[in-house]
């Protein structure tokens, strides 16, 4: 069987032609964290480091606990591997908050610099804040006490639906502190997506805010929560942070519960500030300090969070991460790959609503005690220089973004970064999708001023932390994520499970467990075992395609399965199709990914309408709105084509692969075995008609 949805051929050959190697200068290497560790341990180069880790992975990970100085102690062994389930440091008692928050409680160092989207020329003052480690400790404690007052206990699930404001990390850490399991839902997802996730997680409470700014407009987030909660019986409490002001969103325009008979009577809304204030008044009356909340000491393998992500079929799956191994995996990779040191200013531009933000805005940077930047808004607001103005303002030293963002900035031209002083940047990173060499070079020249190495980090929600990535000491080839990190073993298999030869492509797999790996899918053990571990028994299947070159470098080629990567966002083809077919005019739908200059891929839908329905431009708009309502703007189709029929197999399965070939103008091969070969010609005609 050939891999489904292979990467565009053009992209592959461009990647493979790129030969130039970027070797980091010795003076730079000498000062890196990883090199310092190697020197102390008598290891002379990267290959020797990998070999040392491979020789005894358990010894390596135990040693790495010391490198990031975690308070995981008293474990009986490093790994208990009962495929497909891993336990790291079993027997230890732990809570990630001990290392991310508590141990820094007396430090005046800034944990987060926060920048709101509006600029002062829009007349909105006070749009920047900072939070020191000592303040973060206090805020987390206060909010943890508040959650306890609401009756949230260890093991309870709490939904968090917040934009990029400081209350988001505070809420996550407060949950973790009391042993509750947070489930953050990206604030760009729709009310219906939120509902689905809250129901699946059986969340007891939701933490949200009134609204926030995006591209100069206001997004009224609480309205979405209200809509979601029309059908989530488990949620009792809604805590709402007041992000906006009376001038932009008056209180009288915010609905408040109880009060509406449509809602379960148990549901109650609270303002974040009121509730924490009341908690602070109340606790001293029973002899407790409201600014102190004891960190719940958990089993090292207790769940920290559930984060939903898209799969090949069905509803999004709830990836579960735990306190212990995740703390090690995330903090070590940040310390070694991005070489984080005491004086760095770290900016990861991802949204905290996705795994990149969980791991590399919240947990790892806090464990390392670094100062980070959080920006609320859009990269081009109010103009395409916004990111660079933030870099200049905070003197960002290590900058991490996505290829989509880079291609987007390329489009506006280098005059934007040129206006700002970017000389503080010493190291760059990329994540979320393959980076094409053109974008790599633009990033290197115009943001890195030809001086900064680029860490192209490959990983997934499931892996918790980087798996394939350069170290700052690694010679780079633009477009390649280089090799698996020390302690991680990845390979590329052919259909039978044999490693492919240099130059050939195949399925990317991870061949041994690692501390930051997912511990399963929430309430879906079969899906976990089957989806990741059965194709090659007890080998982790990533779902990506890759090639390896003669030097052993990995070149990522996109997904092997029916999952799209649009602007670095992961969306299942089937999710969008399911959304489309819930529209009353739609009979059937097929969704494919097409190459897109900036977003990497874009969504194109093929739809047949129900008998008696008319396809027309207003239906296109209606369907787009419908998908946005069902999933969110990130799933918005770029184009919708109405066709008389969709090519299907005799068993009735829609052949996306053939549709994609037709849309790409490629040869479809023999289609005679289809149930309806004539659908192929009618599809071609529709597209030709449109192309005219
Ligand atoms: C893709 C995001 C190429 C890949 C951290 C993976 C990448 C999916 C890279 C996971 C990269 C991520 N080069 N492709 N550096 N990083 N991907 O779960 O297809 O949102 O399987 O995690 O993004 O997406 P997820």
Tab-separated table of N, CA and C and ligand atoms in Angstrom, residues 309 354-356 400 430-435 456-462 468 481 542-544 556-559 565 568-570, ligand 1:
chain	number	residue	atom	x	y	z
A	309	UNK	N	-6.545	16.647	20.362
A	309	UNK	CA	-5.894	16.867	19.068
A	309	UNK	C	-6.579	16.002	18.021
A	354	UNK	N	-2.375	25.229	22.372
A	354	UNK	CA	-1.833	24.036	21.708
A	354	UNK	C	-0.651	23.529	22.497
A	355	UNK	N	-0.149	22.350	22.108
A	355	UNK	CA	0.895	21.727	22.925
A	355	UNK	C	2.163	22.580	22.999
A	356	UNK	N	2.486	23.282	21.905
A	356	UNK	CA	3.725	24.069	21.923
A	356	UNK	C	3.685	25.088	23.061
A	400	UNK	N	11.149	31.709	18.747
A	400	UNK	CA	10.658	30.407	18.247
A	400	UNK	C	9.297	30.609	17.603
A	430	UNK	N	11.960	26.876	14.827
A	430	UNK	CA	10.819	26.695	13.942
A	430	UNK	C	10.078	25.430	14.371
A	431	UNK	N	8.760	25.453	14.251
A	431	UNK	CA	7.965	24.289	14.654
A	431	UNK	C	6.621	24.238	13.954
A	432	UNK	N	6.089	23.040	13.825
A	432	UNK	CA	4.694	22.870	13.430
A	432	UNK	C	4.511	22.272	12.058
A	433	UNK	N	5.463	22.469	11.159
A	433	UNK	CA	5.338	21.985	9.782
A	433	UNK	C	6.739	21.985	9.193
A	434	UNK	N	6.897	21.301	8.072
A	434	UNK	CA	8.214	21.334	7.439
A	434	UNK	C	8.537	22.769	7.007
A	435	UNK	N	9.774	23.165	7.180
A	435	UNK	CA	10.146	24.516	6.730
A	435	UNK	C	10.865	24.387	5.390
A	456	UNK	N	15.133	23.562	13.981
A	456	UNK	CA	13.868	23.097	13.396
A	456	UNK	C	13.437	21.886	14.204
A	457	UNK	N	12.448	22.085	15.080
A	457	UNK	CA	12.077	21.056	16.058
A	457	UNK	C	10.874	20.263	15.579
A	458	UNK	N	11.052	18.969	15.389
A	458	UNK	CA	9.916	18.113	15.031
A	458	UNK	C	9.387	17.428	16.282
A	459	UNK	N	8.086	17.519	16.471
A	459	UNK	CA	7.432	16.805	17.579
A	459	UNK	C	5.936	16.900	17.404
A	460	UNK	N	5.182	16.376	18.388
A	460	UNK	CA	3.722	16.303	18.280
A	460	UNK	C	3.094	16.497	19.660
A	461	UNK	N	1.778	16.735	19.665
A	461	UNK	CA	1.050	16.802	20.932
A	461	UNK	C	1.371	15.549	21.756
A	462	UNK	N	1.398	14.413	21.089
A	462	UNK	CA	1.604	13.146	21.768
A	462	UNK	C	3.007	13.004	22.352
A	468	UNK	N	12.836	15.062	17.203
A	468	UNK	CA	13.886	15.222	16.187
A	468	UNK	C	14.187	16.708	16.112
A	481	UNK	N	15.110	18.675	9.957
A	481	UNK	CA	15.086	18.783	11.428
A	481	UNK	C	16.282	18.032	12.027
A	542	UNK	N	4.186	7.644	14.194
A	542	UNK	CA	3.936	9.093	14.340
A	542	UNK	C	2.827	9.593	13.430
A	543	UNK	N	2.598	8.877	12.298
A	543	UNK	CA	1.639	9.384	11.307
A	543	UNK	C	2.289	10.310	10.286
A	544	UNK	N	3.601	10.537	10.405
A	544	UNK	CA	4.310	11.399	9.451
A	544	UNK	C	5.122	10.562	8.458
A	556	UNK	N	11.385	15.799	7.020
A	556	UNK	CA	9.962	15.552	7.233
A	556	UNK	C	9.166	15.931	5.995
A	557	UNK	N	8.174	15.096	5.679
A	557	UNK	CA	7.442	15.287	4.423
A	557	UNK	C	5.954	15.511	4.617
A	558	UNK	N	5.514	15.712	5.821
A	558	UNK	CA	4.070	15.886	6.026
A	558	UNK	C	3.430	14.612	6.525
A	559	UNK	N	2.125	14.648	6.658
A	559	UNK	CA	1.410	13.531	7.256
A	559	UNK	C	1.254	12.367	6.270
A	565	UNK	N	-2.409	19.737	7.851
A	565	UNK	CA	-1.623	20.676	8.635
A	565	UNK	C	-1.770	22.032	7.950
A	568	UNK	N	0.196	25.169	10.353
A	568	UNK	CA	0.709	24.567	11.587
A	568	UNK	C	-0.385	24.023	12.489
A	569	UNK	N	-1.644	24.199	12.120
A	569	UNK	CA	-2.741	23.634	12.909
A	569	UNK	C	-3.110	22.262	12.376
A	570	UNK	N	-3.337	21.368	13.317
A	570	UNK	CA	-3.622	19.991	12.930
A	570	UNK	C	-5.136	19.786	12.898
B	1	LIG	C1	3.933	18.419	12.096
B	1	LIG	C2	2.894	20.433	17.098
B	1	LIG	C3	7.796	19.078	10.047
B	1	LIG	C4	4.012	16.919	11.945
B	1	LIG	C5	4.208	20.481	17.876
B	1	LIG	C6	3.462	16.415	13.258
B	1	LIG	C7	6.326	19.143	11.807
B	1	LIG	C8	2.398	17.433	13.560
B	1	LIG	C9	7.285	19.793	12.610
B	1	LIG	C10	2.107	17.541	15.027
B	1	LIG	C11	8.563	20.097	12.016
B	1	LIG	C12	5.480	19.493	13.776
B	1	LIG	N1	8.751	19.717	10.742
B	1	LIG	N2	6.589	18.792	10.533
B	1	LIG	N3	9.520	20.739	12.671
B	1	LIG	N4	6.728	20.002	13.824
B	1	LIG	N5	5.217	18.989	12.566
B	1	LIG	O1	0.336	17.717	17.452
B	1	LIG	O2	3.189	16.525	10.867
B	1	LIG	O3	-0.098	20.087	16.689
B	1	LIG	O4	2.933	15.112	13.181
B	1	LIG	O5	2.151	19.327	17.487
B	1	LIG	O6	2.919	18.666	13.066
B	1	LIG	O7	1.205	18.581	15.283
B	1	LIG	P1	0.809	18.942	16.763
